[in-house]
Coordinates of C-alpha atoms in Angstrom, one line a residue:
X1 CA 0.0 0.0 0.0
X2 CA 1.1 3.3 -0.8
X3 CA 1.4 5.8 2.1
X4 CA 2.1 9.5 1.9
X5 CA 3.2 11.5 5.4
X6 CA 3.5 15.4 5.3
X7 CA 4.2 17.0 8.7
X8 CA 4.7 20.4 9.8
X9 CA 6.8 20.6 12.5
X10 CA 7.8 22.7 15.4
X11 CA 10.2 24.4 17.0
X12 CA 11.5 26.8 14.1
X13 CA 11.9 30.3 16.1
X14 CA 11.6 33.9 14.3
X15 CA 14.2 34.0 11.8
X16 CA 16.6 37.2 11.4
X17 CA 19.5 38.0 8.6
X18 CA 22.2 36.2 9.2
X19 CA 20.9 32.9 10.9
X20 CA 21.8 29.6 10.3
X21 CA 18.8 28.4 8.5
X22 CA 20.3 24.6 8.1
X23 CA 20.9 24.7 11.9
X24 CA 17.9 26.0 13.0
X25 CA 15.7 23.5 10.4
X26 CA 18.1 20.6 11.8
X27 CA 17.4 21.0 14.9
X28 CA 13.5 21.0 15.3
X29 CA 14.3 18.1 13.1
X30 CA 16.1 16.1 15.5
X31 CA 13.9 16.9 18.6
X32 CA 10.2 16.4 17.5
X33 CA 9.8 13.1 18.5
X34 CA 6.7 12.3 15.8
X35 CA 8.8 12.7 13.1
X36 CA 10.9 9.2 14.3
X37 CA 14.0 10.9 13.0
X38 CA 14.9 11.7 9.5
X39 CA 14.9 9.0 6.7
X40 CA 16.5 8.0 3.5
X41 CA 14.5 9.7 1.0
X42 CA 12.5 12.3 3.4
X43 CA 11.8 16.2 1.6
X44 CA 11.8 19.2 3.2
X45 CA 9.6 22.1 1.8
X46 CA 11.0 25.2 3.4
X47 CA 9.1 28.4 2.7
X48 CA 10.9 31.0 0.7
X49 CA 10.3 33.9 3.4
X50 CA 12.1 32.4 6.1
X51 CA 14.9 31.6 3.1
X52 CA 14.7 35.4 2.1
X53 CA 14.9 36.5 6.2
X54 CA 18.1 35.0 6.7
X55 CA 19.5 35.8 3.4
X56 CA 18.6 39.3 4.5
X57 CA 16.8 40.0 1.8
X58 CA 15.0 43.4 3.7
X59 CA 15.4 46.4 1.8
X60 CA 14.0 49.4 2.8
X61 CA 11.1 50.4 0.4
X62 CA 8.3 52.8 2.0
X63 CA 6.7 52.8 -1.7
X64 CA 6.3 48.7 -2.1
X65 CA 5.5 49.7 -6.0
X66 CA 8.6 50.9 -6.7
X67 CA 10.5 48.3 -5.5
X68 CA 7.8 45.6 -7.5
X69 CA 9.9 47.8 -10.1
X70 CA 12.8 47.3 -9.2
X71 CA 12.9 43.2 -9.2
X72 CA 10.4 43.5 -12.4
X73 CA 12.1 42.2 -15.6
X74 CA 9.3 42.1 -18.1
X75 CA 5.8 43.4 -17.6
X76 CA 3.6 40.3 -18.8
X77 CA -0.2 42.2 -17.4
X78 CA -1.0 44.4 -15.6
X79 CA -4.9 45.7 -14.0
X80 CA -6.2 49.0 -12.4
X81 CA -8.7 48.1 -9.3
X82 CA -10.1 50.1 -6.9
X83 CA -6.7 49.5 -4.5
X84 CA -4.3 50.3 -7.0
X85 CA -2.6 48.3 -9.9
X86 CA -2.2 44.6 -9.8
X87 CA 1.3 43.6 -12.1
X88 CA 1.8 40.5 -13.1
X89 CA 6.0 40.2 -14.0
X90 CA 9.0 37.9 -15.0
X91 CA 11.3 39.1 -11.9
X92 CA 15.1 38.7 -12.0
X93 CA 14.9 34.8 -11.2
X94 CA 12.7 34.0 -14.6
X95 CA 9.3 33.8 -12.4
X96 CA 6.1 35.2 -13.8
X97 CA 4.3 35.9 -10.6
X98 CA 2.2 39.1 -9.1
X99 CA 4.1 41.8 -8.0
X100 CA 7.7 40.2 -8.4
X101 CA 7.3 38.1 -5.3
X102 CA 7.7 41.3 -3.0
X103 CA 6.2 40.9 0.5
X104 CA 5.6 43.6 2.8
X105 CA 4.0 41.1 5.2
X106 CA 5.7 40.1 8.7
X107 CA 8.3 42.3 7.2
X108 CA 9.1 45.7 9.7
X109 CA 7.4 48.9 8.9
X110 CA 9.0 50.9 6.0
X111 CA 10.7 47.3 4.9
X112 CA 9.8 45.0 2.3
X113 CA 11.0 41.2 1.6
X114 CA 12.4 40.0 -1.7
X115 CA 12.7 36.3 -3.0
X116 CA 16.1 34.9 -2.5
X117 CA 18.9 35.6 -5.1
X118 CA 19.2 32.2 -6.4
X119 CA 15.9 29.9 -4.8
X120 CA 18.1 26.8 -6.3
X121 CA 21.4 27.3 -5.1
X122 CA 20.0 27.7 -1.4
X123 CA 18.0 25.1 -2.0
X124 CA 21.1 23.2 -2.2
X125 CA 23.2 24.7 0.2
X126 CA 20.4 23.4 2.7
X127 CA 20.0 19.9 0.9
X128 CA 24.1 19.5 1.5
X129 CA 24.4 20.4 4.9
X130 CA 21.3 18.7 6.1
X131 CA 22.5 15.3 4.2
X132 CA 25.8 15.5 5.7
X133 CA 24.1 16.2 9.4
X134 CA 21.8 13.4 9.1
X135 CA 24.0 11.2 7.2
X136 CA 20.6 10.4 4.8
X137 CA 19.4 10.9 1.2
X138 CA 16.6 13.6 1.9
X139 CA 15.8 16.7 -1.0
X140 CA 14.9 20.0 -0.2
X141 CA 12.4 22.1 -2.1
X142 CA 12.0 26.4 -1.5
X143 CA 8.2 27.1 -2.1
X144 CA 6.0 30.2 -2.5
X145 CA 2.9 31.1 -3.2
X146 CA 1.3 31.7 -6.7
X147 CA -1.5 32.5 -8.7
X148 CA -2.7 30.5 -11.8
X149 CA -3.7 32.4 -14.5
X150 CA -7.2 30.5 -15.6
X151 CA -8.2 29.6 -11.7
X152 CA -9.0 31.0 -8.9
X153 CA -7.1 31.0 -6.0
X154 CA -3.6 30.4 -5.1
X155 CA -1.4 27.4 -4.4
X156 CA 2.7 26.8 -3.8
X157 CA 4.7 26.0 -6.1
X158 CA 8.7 25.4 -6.1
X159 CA 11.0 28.5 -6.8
X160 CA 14.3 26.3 -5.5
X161 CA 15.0 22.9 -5.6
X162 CA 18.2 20.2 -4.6
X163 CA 18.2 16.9 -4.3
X164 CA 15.4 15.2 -6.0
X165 CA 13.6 15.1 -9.4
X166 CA 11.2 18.4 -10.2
X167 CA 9.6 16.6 -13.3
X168 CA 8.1 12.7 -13.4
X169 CA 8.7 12.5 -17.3
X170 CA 5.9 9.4 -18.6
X171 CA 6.7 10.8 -21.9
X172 CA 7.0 7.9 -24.8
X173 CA 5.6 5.2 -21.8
X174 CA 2.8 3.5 -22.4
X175 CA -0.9 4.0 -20.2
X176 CA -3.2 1.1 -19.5
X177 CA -4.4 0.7 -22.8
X178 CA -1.2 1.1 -24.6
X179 CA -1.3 4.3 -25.6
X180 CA 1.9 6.3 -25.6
X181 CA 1.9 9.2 -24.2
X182 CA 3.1 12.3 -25.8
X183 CA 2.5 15.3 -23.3
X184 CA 2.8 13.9 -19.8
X185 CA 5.0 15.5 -17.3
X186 CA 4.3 15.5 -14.1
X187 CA 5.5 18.7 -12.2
X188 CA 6.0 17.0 -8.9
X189 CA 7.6 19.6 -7.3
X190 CA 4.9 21.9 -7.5
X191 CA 2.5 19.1 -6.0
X192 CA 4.8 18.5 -3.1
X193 CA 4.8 22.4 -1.9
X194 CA 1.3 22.1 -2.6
X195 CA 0.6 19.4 -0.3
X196 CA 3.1 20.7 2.3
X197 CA 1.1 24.1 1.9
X198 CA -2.0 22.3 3.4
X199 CA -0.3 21.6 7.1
X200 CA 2.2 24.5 7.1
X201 CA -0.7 27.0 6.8
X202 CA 0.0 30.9 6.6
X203 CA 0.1 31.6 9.8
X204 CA 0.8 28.7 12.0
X205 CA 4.7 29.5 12.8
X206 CA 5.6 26.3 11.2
X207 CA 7.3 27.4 7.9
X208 CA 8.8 23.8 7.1
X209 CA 7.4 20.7 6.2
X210 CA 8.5 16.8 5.7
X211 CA 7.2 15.0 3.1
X212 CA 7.5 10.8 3.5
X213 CA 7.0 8.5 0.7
X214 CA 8.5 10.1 -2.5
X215 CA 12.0 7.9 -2.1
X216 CA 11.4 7.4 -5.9
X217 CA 12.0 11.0 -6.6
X218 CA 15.3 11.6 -4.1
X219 CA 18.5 11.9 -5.8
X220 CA 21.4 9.5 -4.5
X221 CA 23.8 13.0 -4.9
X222 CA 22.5 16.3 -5.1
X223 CA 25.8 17.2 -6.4
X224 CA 25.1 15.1 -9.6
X225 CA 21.7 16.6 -10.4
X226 CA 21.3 17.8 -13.8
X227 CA 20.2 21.5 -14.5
X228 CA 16.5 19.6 -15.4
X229 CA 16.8 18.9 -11.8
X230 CA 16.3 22.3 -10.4
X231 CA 13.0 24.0 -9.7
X232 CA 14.9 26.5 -12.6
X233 CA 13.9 23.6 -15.0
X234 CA 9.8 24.2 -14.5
X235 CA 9.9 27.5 -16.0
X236 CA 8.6 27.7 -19.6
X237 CA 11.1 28.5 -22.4
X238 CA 10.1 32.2 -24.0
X239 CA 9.2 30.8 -27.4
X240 CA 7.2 28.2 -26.1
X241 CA 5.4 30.7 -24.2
X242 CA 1.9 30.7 -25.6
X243 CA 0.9 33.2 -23.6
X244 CA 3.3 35.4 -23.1
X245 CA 1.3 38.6 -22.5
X246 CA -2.0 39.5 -21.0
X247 CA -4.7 40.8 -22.8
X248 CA -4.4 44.3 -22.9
X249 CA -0.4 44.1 -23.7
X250 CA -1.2 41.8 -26.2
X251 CA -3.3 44.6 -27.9
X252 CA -1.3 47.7 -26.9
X253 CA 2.0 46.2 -28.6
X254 CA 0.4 44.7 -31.9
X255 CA -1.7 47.9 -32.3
X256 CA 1.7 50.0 -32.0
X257 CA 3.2 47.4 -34.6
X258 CA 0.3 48.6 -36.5
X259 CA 0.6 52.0 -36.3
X260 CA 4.2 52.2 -36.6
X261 CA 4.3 49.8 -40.0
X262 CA 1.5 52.2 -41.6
X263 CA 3.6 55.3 -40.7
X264 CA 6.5 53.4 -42.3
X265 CA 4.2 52.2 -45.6
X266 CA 3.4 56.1 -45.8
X267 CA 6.7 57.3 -45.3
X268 CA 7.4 55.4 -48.7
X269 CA 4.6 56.2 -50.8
X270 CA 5.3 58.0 -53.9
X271 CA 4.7 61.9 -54.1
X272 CA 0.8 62.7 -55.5
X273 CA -0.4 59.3 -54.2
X274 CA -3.2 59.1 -51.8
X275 CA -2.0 58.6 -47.9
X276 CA -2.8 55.8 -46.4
X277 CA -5.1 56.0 -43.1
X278 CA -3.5 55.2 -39.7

């Protein structure tokens, strides 16, 4: 029978800049006693926040939207509302989310938080230390929270990832019936911060989870791991983006296309000739 455990657990105090986040996570890991230890082939889903707190990742912003503009790459949609002006962005680590992953909650007044640098390579710097405290196979994924363009809500997804496989490829198997199958990847990943999401909670304290029962998906180094192997991997290639802009940027930009290849067409139209309309 197949069993899947995920447990939040304890004993994670306020982090500041500067703490030792692998400590810290070891060591509610070694004293809650209903974890039973740590196994071969146990993940951890660590929040981003807590990632971002000790990487010091506090800048001082009293205006939250300039600093959205700030981390902001590529505008991909944006929409007025009564509050303001919701963006949705590439930021500087390739990830289309709203407002570039900024947080101005549990941050101090007059501060906001920003996503870690590099999600994967402290992803990794965890998964290493923790393996060689523990002396086990275990993989560590860096979650936040995001919106899905066609549904409501929001869910977690992984930002960093070390030590495991982010993808379960079925590509070119065979189902039941013997089809092969041409399209399925299973972003597994994504469905472990998702689970993990549902007993960490927003605001329980408890900003890391274990997840037991995925030893399938553990790598036996994390040093080995190929780049398809980072949470880096999950985000779509540009030109096989087919949605690469919202609706109204979609419009703006091909109706200044339009306008600037009629001015062009004019610009070359012989002398006497009818202009053309723009």
């Amino acid at each position: 029978m197949f069993q899947l455990l995920v447990s939040a657990f304890a004993g994670i105090p306020e982090i500041q800049a500067g703490d030792n986040l692998e400590l810290l996570i070891g060591n509610a890991l070694a004293s809650d006693p209903t974890l039973n230890g740590v196994r071969d082939g146990d993940i951890l889903v660590v929040t981003s926040k807590i990632v971002s707190k000790a990487e010091g990742r506090h800048v001082e912003a009293t205006d939250r939207e300039a600093a959205i503009t700030a981390e902001t790459v590529r505008l991909v949609a944006s929409r007025s509302h009564a509050g303001g002006v919701t963006r949705i962005v590439e930021n500087r680590q390739g990830l289309v989310l709203a407002a570039a992953g900024v947080d101005n909650s549990n941050t101090p007044e007059g501060t906001v938080l920003l996503l870690p640098v590099d999600p994967d390579a402290s992803a990794r710097a965890l998964c290493l230390g923790l393996r060689e405290r523990f002396g086990v196979a275990l993989g560590v994924v860096i979650s936040d929270t995001l919106g899905r363009p066609w549904r409501e809500g929001q869910t977690d997804a992984a930002i960093g990832a070390a030590g495991l496989k982010v993808l379960e490829d079925y590509r070119g198997t065979r189902d039941a019936h013997g089809n092969i199958l041409v399209a399925s990847a299973a972003a597994v990943a994504d469905e472990i911060c998702g689970a993990a999401d549902l007993v960490k909670g927003k605001s329980s304290g408890r900003p890391v989870a274990l997840v037991r029962g995925l030893r399938h998906l553990v790598l036996a180094d994390p040093l080995d791991d190929a780049p398809a192997d980072t949470a880096k991997a999950l985000i779509r290639p540009a030109d096989q983006d087919m949605f690469r802009l919202g609706s109204d940027e979609a419009y703006e930009q091909g109706f200044a296309a339009g306008q600037a290849a009629a001015a062009l067409a004019q610009s070359h139209q012989p002398t006497g000739q009818p202009a053309l309309p723009i």
